[in-house]
PDB file of N, CA and C in Angstrom:
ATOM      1  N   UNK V   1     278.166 127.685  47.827  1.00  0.00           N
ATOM      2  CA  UNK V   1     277.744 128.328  49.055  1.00  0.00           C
ATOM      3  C   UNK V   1     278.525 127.727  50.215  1.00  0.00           C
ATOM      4  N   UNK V   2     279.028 128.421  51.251  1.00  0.00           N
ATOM      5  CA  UNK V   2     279.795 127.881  52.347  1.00  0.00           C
ATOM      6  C   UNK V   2     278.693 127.850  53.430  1.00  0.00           C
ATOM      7  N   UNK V   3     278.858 126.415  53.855  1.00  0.00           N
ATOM      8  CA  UNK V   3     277.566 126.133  54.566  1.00  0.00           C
ATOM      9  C   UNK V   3     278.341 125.531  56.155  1.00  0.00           C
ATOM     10  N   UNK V   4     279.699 125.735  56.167  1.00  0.00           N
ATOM     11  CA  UNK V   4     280.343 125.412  57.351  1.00  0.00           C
ATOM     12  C   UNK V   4     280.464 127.041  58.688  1.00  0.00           C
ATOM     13  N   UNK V   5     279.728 127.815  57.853  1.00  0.00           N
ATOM     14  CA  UNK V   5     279.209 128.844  59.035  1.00  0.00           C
ATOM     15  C   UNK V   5     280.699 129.727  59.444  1.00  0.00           C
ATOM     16  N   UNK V   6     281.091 129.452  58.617  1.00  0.00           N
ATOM     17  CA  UNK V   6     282.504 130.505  58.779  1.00  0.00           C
ATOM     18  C   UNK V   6     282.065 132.075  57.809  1.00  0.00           C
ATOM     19  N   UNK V   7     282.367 132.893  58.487  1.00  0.00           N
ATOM     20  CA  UNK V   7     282.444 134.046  57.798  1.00  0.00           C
ATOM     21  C   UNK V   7     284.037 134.883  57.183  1.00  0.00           C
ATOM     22  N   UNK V   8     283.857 134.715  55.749  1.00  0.00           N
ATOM     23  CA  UNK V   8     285.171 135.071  55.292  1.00  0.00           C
ATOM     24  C   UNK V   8     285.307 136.503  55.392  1.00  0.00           C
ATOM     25  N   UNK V   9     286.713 136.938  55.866  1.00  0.00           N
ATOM     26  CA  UNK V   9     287.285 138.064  56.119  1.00  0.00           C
ATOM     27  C   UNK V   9     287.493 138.592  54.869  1.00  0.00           C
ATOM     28  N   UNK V  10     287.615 139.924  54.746  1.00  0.00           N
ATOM     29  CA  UNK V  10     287.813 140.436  53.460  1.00  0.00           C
ATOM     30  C   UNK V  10     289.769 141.338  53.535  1.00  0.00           C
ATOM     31  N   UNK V  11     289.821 142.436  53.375  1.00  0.00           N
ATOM     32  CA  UNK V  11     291.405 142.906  52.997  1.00  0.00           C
ATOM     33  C   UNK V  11     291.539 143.524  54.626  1.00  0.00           C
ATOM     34  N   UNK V  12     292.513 143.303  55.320  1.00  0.00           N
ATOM     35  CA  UNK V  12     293.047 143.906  56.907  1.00  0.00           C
ATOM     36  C   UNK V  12     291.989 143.306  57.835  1.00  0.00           C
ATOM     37  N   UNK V  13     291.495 142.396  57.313  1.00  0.00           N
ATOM     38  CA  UNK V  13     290.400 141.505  58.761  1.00  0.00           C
ATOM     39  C   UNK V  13     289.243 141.846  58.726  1.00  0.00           C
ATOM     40  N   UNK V  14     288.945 142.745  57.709  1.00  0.00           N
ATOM     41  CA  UNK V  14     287.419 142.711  57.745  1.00  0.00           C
ATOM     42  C   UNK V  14     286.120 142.024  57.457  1.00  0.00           C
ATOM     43  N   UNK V  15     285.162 142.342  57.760  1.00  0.00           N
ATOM     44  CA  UNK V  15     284.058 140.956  57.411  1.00  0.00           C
ATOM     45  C   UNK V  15     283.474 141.333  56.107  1.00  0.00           C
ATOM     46  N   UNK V  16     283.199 140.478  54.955  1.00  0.00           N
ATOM     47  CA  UNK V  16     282.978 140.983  53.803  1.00  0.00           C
ATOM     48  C   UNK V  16     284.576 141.258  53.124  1.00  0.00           C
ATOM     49  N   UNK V  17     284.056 141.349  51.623  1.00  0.00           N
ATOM     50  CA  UNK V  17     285.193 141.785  50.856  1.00  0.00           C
ATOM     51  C   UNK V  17     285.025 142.820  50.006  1.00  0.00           C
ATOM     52  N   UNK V  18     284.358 143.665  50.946  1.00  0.00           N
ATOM     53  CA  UNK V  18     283.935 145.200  50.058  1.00  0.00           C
ATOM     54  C   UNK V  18     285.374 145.827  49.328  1.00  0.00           C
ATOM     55  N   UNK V  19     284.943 146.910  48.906  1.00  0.00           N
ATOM     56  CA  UNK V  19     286.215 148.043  48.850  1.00  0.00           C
ATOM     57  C   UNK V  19     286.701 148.230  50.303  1.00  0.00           C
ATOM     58  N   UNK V  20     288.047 148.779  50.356  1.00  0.00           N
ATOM     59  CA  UNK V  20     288.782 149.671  51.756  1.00  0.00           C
ATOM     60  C   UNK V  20     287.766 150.772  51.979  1.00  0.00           C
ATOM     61  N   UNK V  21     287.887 150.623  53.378  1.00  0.00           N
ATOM     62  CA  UNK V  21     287.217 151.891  53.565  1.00  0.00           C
ATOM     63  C   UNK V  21     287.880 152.863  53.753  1.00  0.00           C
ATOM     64  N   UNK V  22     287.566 154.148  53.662  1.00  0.00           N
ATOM     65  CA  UNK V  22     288.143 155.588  53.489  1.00  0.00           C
ATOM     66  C   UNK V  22     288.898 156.007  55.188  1.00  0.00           C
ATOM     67  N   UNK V  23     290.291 156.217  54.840  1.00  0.00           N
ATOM     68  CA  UNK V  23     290.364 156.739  56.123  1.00  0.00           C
ATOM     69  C   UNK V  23     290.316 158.102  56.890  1.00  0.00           C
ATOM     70  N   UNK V  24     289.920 158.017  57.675  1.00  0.00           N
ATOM     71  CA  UNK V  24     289.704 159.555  58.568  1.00  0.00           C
ATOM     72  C   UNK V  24     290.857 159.908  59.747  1.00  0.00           C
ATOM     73  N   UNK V  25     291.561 160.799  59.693  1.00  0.00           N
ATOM     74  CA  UNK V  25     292.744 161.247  60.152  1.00  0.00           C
ATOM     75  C   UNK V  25     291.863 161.666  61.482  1.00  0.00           C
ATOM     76  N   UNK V  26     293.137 161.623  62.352  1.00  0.00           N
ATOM     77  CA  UNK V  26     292.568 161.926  63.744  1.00  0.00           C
ATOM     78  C   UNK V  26     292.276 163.735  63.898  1.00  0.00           C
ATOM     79  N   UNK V  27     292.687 164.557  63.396  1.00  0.00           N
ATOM     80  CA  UNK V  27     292.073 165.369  63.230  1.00  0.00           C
ATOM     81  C   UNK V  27     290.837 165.794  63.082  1.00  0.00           C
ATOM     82  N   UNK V  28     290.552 164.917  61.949  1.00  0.00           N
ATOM     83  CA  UNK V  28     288.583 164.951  61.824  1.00  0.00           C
ATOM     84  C   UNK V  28     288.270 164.105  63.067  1.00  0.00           C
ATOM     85  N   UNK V  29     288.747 162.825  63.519  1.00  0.00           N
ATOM     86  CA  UNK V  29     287.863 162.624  64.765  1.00  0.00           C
ATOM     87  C   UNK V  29     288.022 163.534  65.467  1.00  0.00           C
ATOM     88  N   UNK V  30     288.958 164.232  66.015  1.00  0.00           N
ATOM     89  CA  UNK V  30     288.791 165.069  67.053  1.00  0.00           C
ATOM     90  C   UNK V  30     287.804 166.278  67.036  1.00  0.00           C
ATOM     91  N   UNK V  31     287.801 166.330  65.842  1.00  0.00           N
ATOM     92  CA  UNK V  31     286.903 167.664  65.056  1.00  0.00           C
ATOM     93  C   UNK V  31     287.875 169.203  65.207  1.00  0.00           C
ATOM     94  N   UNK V  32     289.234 169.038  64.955  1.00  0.00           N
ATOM     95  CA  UNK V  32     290.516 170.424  65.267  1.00  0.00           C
ATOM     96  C   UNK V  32     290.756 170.379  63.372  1.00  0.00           C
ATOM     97  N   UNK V  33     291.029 171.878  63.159  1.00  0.00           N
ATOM     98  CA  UNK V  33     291.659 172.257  62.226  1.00  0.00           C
ATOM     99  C   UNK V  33     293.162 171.969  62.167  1.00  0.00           C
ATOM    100  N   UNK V  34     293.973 171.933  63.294  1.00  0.00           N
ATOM    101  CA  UNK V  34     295.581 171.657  63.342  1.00  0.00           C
ATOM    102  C   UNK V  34     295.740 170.466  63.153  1.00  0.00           C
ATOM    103  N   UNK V  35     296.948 169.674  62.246  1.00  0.00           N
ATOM    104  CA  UNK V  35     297.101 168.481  62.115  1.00  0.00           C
ATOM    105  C   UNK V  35     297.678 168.128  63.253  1.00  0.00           C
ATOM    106  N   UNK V  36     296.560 166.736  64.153  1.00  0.00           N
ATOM    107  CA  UNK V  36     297.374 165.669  65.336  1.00  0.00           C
ATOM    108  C   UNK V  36     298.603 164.567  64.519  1.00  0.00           C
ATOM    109  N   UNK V  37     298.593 164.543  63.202  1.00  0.00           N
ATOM    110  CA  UNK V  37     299.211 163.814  63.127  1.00  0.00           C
ATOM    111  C   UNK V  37     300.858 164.481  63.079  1.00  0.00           C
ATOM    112  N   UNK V  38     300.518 165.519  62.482  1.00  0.00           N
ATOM    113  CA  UNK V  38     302.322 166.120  62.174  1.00  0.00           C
ATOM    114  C   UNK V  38     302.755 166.914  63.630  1.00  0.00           C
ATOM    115  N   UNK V  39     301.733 167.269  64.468  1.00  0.00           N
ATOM    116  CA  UNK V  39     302.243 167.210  66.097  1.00  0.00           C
ATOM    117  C   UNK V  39     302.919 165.833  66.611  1.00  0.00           C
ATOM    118  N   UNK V  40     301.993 164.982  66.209  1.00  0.00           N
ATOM    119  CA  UNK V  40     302.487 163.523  66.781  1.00  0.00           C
ATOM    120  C   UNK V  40     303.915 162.939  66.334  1.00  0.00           C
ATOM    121  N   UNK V  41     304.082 163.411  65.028  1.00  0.00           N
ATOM    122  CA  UNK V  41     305.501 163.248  64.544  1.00  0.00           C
ATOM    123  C   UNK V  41     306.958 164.465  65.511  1.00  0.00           C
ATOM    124  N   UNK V  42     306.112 165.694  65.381  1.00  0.00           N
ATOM    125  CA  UNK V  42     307.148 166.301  65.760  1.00  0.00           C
ATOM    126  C   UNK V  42     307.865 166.235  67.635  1.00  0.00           C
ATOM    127  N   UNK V  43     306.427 165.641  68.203  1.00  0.00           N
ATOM    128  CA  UNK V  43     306.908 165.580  69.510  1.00  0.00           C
ATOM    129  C   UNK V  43     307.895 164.136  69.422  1.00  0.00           C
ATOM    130  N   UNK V  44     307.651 163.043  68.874  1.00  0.00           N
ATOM    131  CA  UNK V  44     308.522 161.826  68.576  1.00  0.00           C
ATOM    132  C   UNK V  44     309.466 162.335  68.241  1.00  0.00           C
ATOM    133  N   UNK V  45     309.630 163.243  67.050  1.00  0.00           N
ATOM    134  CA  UNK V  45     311.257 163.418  66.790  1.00  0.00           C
ATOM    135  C   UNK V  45     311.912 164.272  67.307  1.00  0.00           C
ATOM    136  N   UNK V  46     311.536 164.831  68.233  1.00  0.00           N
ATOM    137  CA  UNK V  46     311.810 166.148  69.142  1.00  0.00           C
ATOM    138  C   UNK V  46     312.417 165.156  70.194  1.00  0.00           C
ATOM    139  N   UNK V  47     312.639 163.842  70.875  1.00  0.00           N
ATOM    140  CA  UNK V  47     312.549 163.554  71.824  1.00  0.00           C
ATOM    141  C   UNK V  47     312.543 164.104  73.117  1.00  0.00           C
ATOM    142  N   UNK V  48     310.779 164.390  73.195  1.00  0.00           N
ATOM    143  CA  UNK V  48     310.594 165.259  74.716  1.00  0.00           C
ATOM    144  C   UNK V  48     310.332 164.463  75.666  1.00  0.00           C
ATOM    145  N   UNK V  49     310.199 163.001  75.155  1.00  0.00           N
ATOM    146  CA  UNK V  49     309.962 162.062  76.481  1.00  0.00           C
ATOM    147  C   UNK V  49     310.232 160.652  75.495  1.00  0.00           C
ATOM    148  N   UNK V  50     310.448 159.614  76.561  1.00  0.00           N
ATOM    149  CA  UNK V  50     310.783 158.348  75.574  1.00  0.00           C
ATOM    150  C   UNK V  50     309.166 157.343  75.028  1.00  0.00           C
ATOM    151  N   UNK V  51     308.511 158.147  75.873  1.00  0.00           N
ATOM    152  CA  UNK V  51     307.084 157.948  75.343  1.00  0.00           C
ATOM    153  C   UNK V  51     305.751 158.636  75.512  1.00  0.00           C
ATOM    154  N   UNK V  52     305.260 158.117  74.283  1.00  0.00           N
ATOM    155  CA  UNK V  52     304.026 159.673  74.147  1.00  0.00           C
ATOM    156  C   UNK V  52     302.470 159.026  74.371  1.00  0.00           C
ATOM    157  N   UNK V  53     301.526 159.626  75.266  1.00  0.00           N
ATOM    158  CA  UNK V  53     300.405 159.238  75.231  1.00  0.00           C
ATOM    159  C   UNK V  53     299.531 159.323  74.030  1.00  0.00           C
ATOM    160  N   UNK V  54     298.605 158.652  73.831  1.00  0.00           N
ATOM    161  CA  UNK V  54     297.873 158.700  72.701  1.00  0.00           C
ATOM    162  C   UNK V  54     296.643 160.319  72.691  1.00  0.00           C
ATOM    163  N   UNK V  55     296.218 160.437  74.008  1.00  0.00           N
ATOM    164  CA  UNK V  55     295.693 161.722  73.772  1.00  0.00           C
ATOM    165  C   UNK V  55     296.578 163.121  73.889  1.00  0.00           C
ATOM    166  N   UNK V  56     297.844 163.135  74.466  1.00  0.00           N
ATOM    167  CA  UNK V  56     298.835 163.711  74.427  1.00  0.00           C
ATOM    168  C   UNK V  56     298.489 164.975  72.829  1.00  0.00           C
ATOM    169  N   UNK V  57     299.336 164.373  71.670  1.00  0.00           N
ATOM    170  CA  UNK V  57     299.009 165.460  70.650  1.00  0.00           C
ATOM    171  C   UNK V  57     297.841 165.980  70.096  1.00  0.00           C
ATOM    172  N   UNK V  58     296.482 165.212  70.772  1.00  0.00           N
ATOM    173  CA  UNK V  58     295.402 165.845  70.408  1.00  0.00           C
ATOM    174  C   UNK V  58     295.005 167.135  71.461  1.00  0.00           C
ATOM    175  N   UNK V  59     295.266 166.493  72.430  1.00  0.00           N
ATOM    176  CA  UNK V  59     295.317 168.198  73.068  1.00  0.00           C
ATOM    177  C   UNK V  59     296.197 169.260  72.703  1.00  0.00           C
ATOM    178  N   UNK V  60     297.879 168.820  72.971  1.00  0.00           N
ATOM    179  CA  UNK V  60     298.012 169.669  72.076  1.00  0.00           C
ATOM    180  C   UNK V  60     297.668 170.727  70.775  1.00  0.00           C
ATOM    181  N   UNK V  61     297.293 170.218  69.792  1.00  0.00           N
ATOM    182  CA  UNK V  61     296.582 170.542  68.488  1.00  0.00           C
ATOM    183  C   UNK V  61     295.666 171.482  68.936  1.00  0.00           C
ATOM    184  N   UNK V  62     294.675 170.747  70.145  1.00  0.00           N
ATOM    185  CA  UNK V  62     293.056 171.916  70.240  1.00  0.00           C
ATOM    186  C   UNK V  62     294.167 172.821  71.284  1.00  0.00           C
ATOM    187  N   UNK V  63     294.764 173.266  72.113  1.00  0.00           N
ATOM    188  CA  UNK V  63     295.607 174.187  72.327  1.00  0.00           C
ATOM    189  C   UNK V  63     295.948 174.758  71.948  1.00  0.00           C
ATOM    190  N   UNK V  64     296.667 174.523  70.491  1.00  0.00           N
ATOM    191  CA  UNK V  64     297.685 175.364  69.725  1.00  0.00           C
ATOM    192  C   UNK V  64     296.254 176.073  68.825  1.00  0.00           C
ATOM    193  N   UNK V  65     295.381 175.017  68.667  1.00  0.00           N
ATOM    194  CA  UNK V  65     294.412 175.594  67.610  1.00  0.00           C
ATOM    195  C   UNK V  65     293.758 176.897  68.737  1.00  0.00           C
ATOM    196  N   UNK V  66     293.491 176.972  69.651  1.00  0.00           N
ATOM    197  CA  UNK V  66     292.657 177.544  70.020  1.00  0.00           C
ATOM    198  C   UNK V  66     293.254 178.981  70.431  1.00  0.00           C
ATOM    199  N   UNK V  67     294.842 178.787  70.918  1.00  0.00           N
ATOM    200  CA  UNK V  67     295.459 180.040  70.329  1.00  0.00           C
ATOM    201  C   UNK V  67     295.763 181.178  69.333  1.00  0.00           C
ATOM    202  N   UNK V  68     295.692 179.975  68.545  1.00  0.00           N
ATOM    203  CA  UNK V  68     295.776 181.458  67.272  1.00  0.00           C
ATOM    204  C   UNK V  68     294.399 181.670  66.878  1.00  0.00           C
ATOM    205  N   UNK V  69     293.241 180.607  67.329  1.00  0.00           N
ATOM    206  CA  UNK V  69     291.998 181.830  67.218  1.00  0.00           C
ATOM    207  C   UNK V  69     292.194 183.275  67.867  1.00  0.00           C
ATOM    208  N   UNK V  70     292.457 182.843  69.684  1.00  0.00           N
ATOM    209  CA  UNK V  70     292.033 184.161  70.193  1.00  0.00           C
ATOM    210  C   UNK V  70     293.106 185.186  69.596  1.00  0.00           C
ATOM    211  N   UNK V  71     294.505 184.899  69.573  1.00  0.00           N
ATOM    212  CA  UNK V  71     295.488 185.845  68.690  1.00  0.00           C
ATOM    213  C   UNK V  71     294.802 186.430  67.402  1.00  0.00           C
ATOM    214  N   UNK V  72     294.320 185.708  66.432  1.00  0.00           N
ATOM    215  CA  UNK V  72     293.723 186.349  65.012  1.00  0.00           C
ATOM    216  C   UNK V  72     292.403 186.701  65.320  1.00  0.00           C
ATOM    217  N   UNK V  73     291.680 186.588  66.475  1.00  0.00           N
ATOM    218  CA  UNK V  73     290.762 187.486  66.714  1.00  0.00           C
ATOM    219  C   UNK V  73     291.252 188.317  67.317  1.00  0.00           C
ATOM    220  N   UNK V  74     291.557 188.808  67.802  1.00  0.00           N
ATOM    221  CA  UNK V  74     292.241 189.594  68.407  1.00  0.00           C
ATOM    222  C   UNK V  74     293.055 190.962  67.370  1.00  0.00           C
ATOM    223  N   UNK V  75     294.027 190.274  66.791  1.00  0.00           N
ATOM    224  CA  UNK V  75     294.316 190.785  65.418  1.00  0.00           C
ATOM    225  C   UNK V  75     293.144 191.406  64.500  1.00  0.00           C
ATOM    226  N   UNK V  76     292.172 190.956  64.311  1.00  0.00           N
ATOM    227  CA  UNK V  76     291.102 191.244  63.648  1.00  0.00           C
ATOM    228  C   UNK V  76     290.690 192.660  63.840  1.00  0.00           C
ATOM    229  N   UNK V  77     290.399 192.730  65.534  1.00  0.00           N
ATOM    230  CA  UNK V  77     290.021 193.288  66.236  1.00  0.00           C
ATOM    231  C   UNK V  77     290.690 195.093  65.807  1.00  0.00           C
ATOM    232  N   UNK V  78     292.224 194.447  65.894  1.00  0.00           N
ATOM    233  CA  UNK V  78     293.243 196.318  65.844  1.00  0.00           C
ATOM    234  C   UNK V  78     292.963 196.290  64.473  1.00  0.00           C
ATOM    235  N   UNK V  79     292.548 195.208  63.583  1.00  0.00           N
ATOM    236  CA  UNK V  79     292.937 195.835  61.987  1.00  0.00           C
ATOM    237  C   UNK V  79     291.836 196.629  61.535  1.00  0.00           C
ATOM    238  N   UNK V  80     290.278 196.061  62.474  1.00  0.00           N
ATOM    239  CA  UNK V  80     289.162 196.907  62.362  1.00  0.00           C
ATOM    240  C   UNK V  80     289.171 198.404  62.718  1.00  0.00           C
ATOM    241  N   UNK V  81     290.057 198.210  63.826  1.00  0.00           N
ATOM    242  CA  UNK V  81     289.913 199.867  64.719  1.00  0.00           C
ATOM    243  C   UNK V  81     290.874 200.962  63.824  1.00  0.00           C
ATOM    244  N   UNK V  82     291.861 199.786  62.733  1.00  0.00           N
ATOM    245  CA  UNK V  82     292.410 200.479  61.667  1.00  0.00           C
ATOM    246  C   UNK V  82     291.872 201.035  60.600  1.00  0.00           C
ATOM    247  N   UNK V  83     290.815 200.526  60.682  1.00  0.00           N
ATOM    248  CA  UNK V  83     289.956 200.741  59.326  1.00  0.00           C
ATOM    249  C   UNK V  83     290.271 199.616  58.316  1.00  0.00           C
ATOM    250  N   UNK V  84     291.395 198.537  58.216  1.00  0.00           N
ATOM    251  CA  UNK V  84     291.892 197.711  57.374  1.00  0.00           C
ATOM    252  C   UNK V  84     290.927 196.620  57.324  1.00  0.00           C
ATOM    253  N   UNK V  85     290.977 195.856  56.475  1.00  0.00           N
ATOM    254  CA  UNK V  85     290.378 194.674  55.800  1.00  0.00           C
ATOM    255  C   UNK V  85     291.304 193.236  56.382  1.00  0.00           C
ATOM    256  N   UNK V  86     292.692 193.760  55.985  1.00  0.00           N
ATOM    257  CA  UNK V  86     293.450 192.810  56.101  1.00  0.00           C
ATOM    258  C   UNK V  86     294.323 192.869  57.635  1.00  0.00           C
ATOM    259  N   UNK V  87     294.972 191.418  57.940  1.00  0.00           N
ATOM    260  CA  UNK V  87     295.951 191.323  59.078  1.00  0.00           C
ATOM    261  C   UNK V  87     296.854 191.741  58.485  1.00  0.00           C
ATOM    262  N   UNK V  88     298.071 192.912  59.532  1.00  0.00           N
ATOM    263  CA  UNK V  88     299.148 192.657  58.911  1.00  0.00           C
ATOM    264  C   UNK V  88     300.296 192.822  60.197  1.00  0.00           C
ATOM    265  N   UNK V  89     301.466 192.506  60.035  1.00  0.00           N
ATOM    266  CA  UNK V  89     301.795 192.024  61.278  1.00  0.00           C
ATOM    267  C   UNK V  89     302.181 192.934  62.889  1.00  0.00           C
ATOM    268  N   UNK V  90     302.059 194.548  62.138  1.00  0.00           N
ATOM    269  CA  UNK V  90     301.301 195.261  63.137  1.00  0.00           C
ATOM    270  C   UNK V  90     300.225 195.172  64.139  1.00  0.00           C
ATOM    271  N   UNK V  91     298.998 194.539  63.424  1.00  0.00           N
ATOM    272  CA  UNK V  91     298.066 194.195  63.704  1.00  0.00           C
ATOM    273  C   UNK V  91     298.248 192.637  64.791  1.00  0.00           C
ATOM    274  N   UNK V  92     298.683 192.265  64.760  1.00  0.00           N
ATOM    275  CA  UNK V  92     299.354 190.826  65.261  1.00  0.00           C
ATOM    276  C   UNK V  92     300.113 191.540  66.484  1.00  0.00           C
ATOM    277  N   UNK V  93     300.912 192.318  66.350  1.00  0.00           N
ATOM    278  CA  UNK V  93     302.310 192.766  67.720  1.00  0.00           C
ATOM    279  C   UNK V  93     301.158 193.652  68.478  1.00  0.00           C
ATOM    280  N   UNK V  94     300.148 193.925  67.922  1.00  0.00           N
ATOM    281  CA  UNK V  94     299.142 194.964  69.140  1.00  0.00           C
ATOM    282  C   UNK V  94     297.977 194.067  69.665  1.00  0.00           C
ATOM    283  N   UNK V  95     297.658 192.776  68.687  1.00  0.00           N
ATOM    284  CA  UNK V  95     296.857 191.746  69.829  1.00  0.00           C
ATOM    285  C   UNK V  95     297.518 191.028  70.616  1.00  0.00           C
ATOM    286  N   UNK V  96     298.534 190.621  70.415  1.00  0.00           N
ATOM    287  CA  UNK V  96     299.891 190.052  71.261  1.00  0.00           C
ATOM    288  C   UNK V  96     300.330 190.779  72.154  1.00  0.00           C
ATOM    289  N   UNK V  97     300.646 191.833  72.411  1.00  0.00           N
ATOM    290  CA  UNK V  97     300.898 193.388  73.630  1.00  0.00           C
ATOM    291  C   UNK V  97     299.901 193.643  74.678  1.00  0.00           C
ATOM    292  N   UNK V  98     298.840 193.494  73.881  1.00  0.00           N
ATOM    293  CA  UNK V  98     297.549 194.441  74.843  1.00  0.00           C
ATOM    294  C   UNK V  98     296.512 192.970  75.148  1.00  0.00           C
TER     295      UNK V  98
END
């Protein structure tokens, strides 16, 4: 028993020597369907600035995500008035137009 009151770290500094814990991509924190991480890559290798804020590609992401909702609703919208089931990219050039 270690009775000198130190608490041993377990694997990357943690307290205890459980298993790793599972990681969660910033996507799920943010709670967005678009990946922040492969935005975060592409604005780095894009060099659009010599440095990138950390909330920077998460807005991005809910931006880009929140576009092609209203676009594919939208789309939805002419494929219904088509009578169609499906998008097709007609349906897309008349929610995009109007």
């Amino acid at each position: 028993m270690d009775t000198t009151g130190k608490v041993k770290k377990g694997f990357g500094g943690r307290k205890g020597g459980g298993p790793k814990a599972k990681s969660v991509s910033k996507s799920i924190k943010a709670g967005l369907q678009f990946p922040v991480g492969r935005i975060t890559r592409f604005l780095k290798k894009g060099r659009y600035a010599q440095r990138l804020g950390g909330g920077a590609p998460v807005y991005m992401a809910a931006v880009l995500e929140y576009l092609a909702a209203e676009v594919l609703e939208l789309a939805g919208n002419a494929a219904r008035d088509n009578k169609k089931t499906r998008i097709i990219p007609r349906h897309l050039l008349l929610a995009i137009r109007n």
